[in-house]
XYZ file of N, CA, C and O in Angstrom:
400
model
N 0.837 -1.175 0.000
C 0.000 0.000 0.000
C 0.886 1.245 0.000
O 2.027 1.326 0.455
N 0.278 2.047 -0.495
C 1.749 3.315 -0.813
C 0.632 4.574 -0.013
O -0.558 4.720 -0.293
N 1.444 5.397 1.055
C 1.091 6.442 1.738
C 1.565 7.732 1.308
O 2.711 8.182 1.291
N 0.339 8.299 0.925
C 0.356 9.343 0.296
C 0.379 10.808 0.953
O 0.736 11.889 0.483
N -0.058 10.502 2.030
C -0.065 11.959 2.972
C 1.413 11.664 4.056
O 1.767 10.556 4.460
N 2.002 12.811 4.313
C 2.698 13.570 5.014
C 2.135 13.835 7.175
O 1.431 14.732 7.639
N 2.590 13.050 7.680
C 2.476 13.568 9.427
C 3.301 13.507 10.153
O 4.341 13.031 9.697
N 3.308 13.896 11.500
C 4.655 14.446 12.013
C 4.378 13.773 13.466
O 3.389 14.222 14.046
N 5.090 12.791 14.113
C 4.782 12.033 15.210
C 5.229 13.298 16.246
O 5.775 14.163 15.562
N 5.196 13.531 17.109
C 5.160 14.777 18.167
C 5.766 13.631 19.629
O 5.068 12.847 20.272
N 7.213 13.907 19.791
C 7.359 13.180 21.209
C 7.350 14.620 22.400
O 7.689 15.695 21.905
N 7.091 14.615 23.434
C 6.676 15.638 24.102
C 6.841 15.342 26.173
O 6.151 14.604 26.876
N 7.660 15.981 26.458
C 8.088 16.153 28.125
C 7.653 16.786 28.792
O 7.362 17.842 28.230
N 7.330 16.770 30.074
C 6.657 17.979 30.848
C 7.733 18.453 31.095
O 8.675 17.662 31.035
N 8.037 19.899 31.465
C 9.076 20.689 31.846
C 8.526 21.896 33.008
O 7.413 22.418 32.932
N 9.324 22.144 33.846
C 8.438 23.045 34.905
C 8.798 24.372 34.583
O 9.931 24.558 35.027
N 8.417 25.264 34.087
C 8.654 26.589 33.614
C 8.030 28.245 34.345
O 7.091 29.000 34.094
N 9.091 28.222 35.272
C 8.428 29.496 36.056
C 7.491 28.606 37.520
O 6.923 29.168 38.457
N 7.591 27.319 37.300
C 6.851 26.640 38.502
C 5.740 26.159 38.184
O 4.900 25.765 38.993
N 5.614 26.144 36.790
C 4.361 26.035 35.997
C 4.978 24.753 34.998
O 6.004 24.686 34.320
N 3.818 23.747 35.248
C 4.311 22.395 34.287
C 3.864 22.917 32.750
O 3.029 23.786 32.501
N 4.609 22.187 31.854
C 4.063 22.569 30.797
C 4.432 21.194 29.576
O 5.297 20.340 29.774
N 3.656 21.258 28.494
C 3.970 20.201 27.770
C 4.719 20.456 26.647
O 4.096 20.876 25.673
N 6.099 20.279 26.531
C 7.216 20.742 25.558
C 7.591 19.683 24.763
O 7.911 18.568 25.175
N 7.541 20.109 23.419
C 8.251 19.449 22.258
C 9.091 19.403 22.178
O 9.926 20.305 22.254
N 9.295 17.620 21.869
C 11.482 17.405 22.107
C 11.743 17.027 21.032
O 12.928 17.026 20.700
N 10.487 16.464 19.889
C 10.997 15.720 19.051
C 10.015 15.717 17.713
O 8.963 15.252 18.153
N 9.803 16.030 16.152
C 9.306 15.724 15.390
C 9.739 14.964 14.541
O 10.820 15.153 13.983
N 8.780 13.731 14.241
C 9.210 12.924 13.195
C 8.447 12.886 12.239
O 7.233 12.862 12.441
N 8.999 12.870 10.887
C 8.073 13.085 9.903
C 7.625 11.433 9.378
O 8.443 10.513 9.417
N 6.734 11.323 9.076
C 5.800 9.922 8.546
C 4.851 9.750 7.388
O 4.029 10.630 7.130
N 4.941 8.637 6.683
C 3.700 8.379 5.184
C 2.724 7.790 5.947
O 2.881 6.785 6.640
N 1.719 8.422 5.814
C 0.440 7.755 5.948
C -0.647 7.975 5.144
O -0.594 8.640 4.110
N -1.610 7.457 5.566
C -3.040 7.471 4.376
C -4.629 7.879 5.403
O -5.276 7.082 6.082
N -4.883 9.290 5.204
C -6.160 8.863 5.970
C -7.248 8.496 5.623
O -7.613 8.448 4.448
N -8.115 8.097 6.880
C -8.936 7.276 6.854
C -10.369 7.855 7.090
O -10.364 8.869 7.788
N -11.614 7.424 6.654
C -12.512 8.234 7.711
C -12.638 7.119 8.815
O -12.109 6.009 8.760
N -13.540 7.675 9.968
C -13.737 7.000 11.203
C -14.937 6.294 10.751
O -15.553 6.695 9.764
N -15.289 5.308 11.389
C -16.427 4.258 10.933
C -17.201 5.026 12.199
O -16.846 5.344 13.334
N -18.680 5.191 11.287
C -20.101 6.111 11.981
C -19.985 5.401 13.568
O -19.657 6.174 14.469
N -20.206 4.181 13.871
C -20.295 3.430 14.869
C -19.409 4.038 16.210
O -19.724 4.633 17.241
N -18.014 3.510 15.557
C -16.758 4.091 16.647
C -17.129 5.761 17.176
O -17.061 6.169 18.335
N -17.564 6.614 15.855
C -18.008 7.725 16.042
C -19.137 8.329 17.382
O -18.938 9.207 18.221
N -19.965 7.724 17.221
C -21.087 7.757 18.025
C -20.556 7.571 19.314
O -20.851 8.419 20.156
N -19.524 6.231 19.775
C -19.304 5.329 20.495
C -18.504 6.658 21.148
O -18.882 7.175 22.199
N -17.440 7.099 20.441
C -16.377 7.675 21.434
C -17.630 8.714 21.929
O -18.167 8.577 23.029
N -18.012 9.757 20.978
C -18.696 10.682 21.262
C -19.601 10.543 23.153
O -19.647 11.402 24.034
N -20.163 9.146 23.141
C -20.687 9.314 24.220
C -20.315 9.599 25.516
O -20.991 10.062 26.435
N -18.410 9.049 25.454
C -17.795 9.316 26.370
C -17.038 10.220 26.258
O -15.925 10.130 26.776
N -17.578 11.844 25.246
C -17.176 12.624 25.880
C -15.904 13.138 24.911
O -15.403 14.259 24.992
N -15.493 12.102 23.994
C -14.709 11.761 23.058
C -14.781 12.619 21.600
O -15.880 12.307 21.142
N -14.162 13.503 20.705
C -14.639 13.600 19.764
C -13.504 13.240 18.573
O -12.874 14.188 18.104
N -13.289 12.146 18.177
C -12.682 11.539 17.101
C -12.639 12.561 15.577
O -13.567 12.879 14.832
N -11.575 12.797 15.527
C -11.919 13.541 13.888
C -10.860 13.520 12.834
O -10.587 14.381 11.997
N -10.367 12.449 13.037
C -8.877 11.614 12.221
C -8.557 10.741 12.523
O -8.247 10.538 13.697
N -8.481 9.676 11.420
C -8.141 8.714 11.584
C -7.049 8.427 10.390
O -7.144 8.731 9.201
N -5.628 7.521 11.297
C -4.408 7.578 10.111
C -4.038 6.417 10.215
O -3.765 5.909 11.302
N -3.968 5.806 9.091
C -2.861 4.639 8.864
C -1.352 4.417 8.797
O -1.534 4.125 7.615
N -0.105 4.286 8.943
C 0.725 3.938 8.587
C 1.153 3.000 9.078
O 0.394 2.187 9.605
N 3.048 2.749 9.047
C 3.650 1.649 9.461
C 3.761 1.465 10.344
O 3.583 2.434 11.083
N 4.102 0.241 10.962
C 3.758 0.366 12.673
C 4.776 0.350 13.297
O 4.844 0.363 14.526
N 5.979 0.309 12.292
C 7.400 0.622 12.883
C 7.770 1.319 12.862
O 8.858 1.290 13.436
N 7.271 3.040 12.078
C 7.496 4.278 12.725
C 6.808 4.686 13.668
O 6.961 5.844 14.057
N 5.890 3.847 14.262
C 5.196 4.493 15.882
C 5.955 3.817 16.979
O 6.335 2.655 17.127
N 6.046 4.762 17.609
C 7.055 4.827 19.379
C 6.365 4.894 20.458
O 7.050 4.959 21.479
N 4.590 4.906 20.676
C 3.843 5.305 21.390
C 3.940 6.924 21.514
O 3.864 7.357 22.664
N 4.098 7.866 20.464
C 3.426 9.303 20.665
C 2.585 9.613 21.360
O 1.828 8.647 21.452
N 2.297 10.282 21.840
C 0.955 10.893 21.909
C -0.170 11.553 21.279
O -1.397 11.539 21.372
N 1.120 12.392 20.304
C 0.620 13.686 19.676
C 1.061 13.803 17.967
O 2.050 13.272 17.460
N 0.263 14.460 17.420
C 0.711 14.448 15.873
C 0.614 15.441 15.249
O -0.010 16.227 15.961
N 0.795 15.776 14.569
C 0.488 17.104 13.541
C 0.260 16.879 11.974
O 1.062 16.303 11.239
N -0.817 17.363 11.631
C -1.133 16.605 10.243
C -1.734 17.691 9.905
O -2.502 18.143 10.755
N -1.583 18.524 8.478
C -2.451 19.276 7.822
C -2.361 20.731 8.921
O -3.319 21.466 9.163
N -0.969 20.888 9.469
C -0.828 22.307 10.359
C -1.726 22.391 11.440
O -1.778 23.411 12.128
N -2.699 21.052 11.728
C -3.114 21.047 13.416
C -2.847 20.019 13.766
O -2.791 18.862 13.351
N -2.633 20.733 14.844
C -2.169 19.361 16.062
C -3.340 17.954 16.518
O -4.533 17.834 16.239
N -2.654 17.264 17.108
C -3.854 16.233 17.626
C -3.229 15.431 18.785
O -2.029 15.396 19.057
N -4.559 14.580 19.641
C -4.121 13.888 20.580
C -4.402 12.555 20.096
O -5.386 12.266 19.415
N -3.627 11.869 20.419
C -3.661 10.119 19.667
C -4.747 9.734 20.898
O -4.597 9.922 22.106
N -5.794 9.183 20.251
C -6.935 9.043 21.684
C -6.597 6.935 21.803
O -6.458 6.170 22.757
N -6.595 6.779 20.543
C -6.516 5.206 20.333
C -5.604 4.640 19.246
O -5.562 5.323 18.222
N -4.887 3.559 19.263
C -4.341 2.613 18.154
C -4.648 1.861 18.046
O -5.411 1.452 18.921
N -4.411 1.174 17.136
C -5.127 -0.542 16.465
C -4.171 -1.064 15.954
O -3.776 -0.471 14.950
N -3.559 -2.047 16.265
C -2.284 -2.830 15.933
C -2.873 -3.574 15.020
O -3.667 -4.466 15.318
N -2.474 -3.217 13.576
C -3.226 -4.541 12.563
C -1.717 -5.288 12.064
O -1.481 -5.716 10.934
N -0.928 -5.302 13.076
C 0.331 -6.145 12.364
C 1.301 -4.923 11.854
O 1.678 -3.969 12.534
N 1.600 -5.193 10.506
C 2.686 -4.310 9.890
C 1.861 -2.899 9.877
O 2.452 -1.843 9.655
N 0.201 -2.961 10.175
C -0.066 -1.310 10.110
C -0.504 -0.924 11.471
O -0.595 -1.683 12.436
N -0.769 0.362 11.436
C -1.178 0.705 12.868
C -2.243 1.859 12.392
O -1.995 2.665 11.495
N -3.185 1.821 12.964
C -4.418 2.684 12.734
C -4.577 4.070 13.897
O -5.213 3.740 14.898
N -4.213 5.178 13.896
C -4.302 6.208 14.850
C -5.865 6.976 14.589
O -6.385 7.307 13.523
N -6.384 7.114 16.030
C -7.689 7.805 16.350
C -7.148 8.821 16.833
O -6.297 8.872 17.721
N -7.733 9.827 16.138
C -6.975 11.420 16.681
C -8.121 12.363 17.446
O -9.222 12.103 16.958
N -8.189 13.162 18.270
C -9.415 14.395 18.076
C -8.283 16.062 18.011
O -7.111 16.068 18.389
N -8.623 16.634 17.753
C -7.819 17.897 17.803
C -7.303 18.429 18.925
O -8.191 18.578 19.765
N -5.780 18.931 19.458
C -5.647 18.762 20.373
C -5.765 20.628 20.868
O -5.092 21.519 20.350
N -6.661 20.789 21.828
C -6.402 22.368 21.965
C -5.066 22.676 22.548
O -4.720 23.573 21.779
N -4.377 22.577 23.139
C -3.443 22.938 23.793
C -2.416 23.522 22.972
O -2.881 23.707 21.847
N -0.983 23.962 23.072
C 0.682 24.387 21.963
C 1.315 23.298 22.542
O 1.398 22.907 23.707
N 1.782 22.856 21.390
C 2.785 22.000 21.391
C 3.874 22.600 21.122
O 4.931 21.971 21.075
């Protein structure tokens, strides 16, 4: 399968700044992936808990390190879920408000 879109795995440290924790970027990695839409079901499902899913990405599962965070299309996101399908890995994103 050939990945056509461009994302950026986000590794990220708390750092105490002024006495104030904060969540700092240590690391971007760039990645091929392909997105996906979210299946209506999962949709509904997260939604009830509060959840709002609004990306879903495929790639290899040997460029994921357990991130957290991603950047795709100049916004950020929080990795809410993965799906280990073997050689792929499926990321559930929702938008993340916070700066990375």
């Amino acid at each position: 399968m050939l990945y056509r879109d461009i994302a950026y795995l986000i590794t990220t440290k708390i750092q105490k700044i002024s006495g104030v924790q904060k969540l700092v970027t240590t690391e971007k990695q760039m990645v091929f992936v392909n997105k996906k839409d979210i299946g209506t079901q999962e949709f509904y499902l997260a939604s009830q808990s509060g959840i709002k899913l609004e990306l879903m990405l495929k790639m290899h599962t040997i460029d994921y390190n357990s991130q957290e965070y991603l950047e795709f299309n100049s916004k950020q996101y929080k990795i809410i879920r993965t799906y280990d399908k073997g050689e792929e890995i499926e990321l559930k994103c929702q938008v993340y408000g916070g700066k990375l």
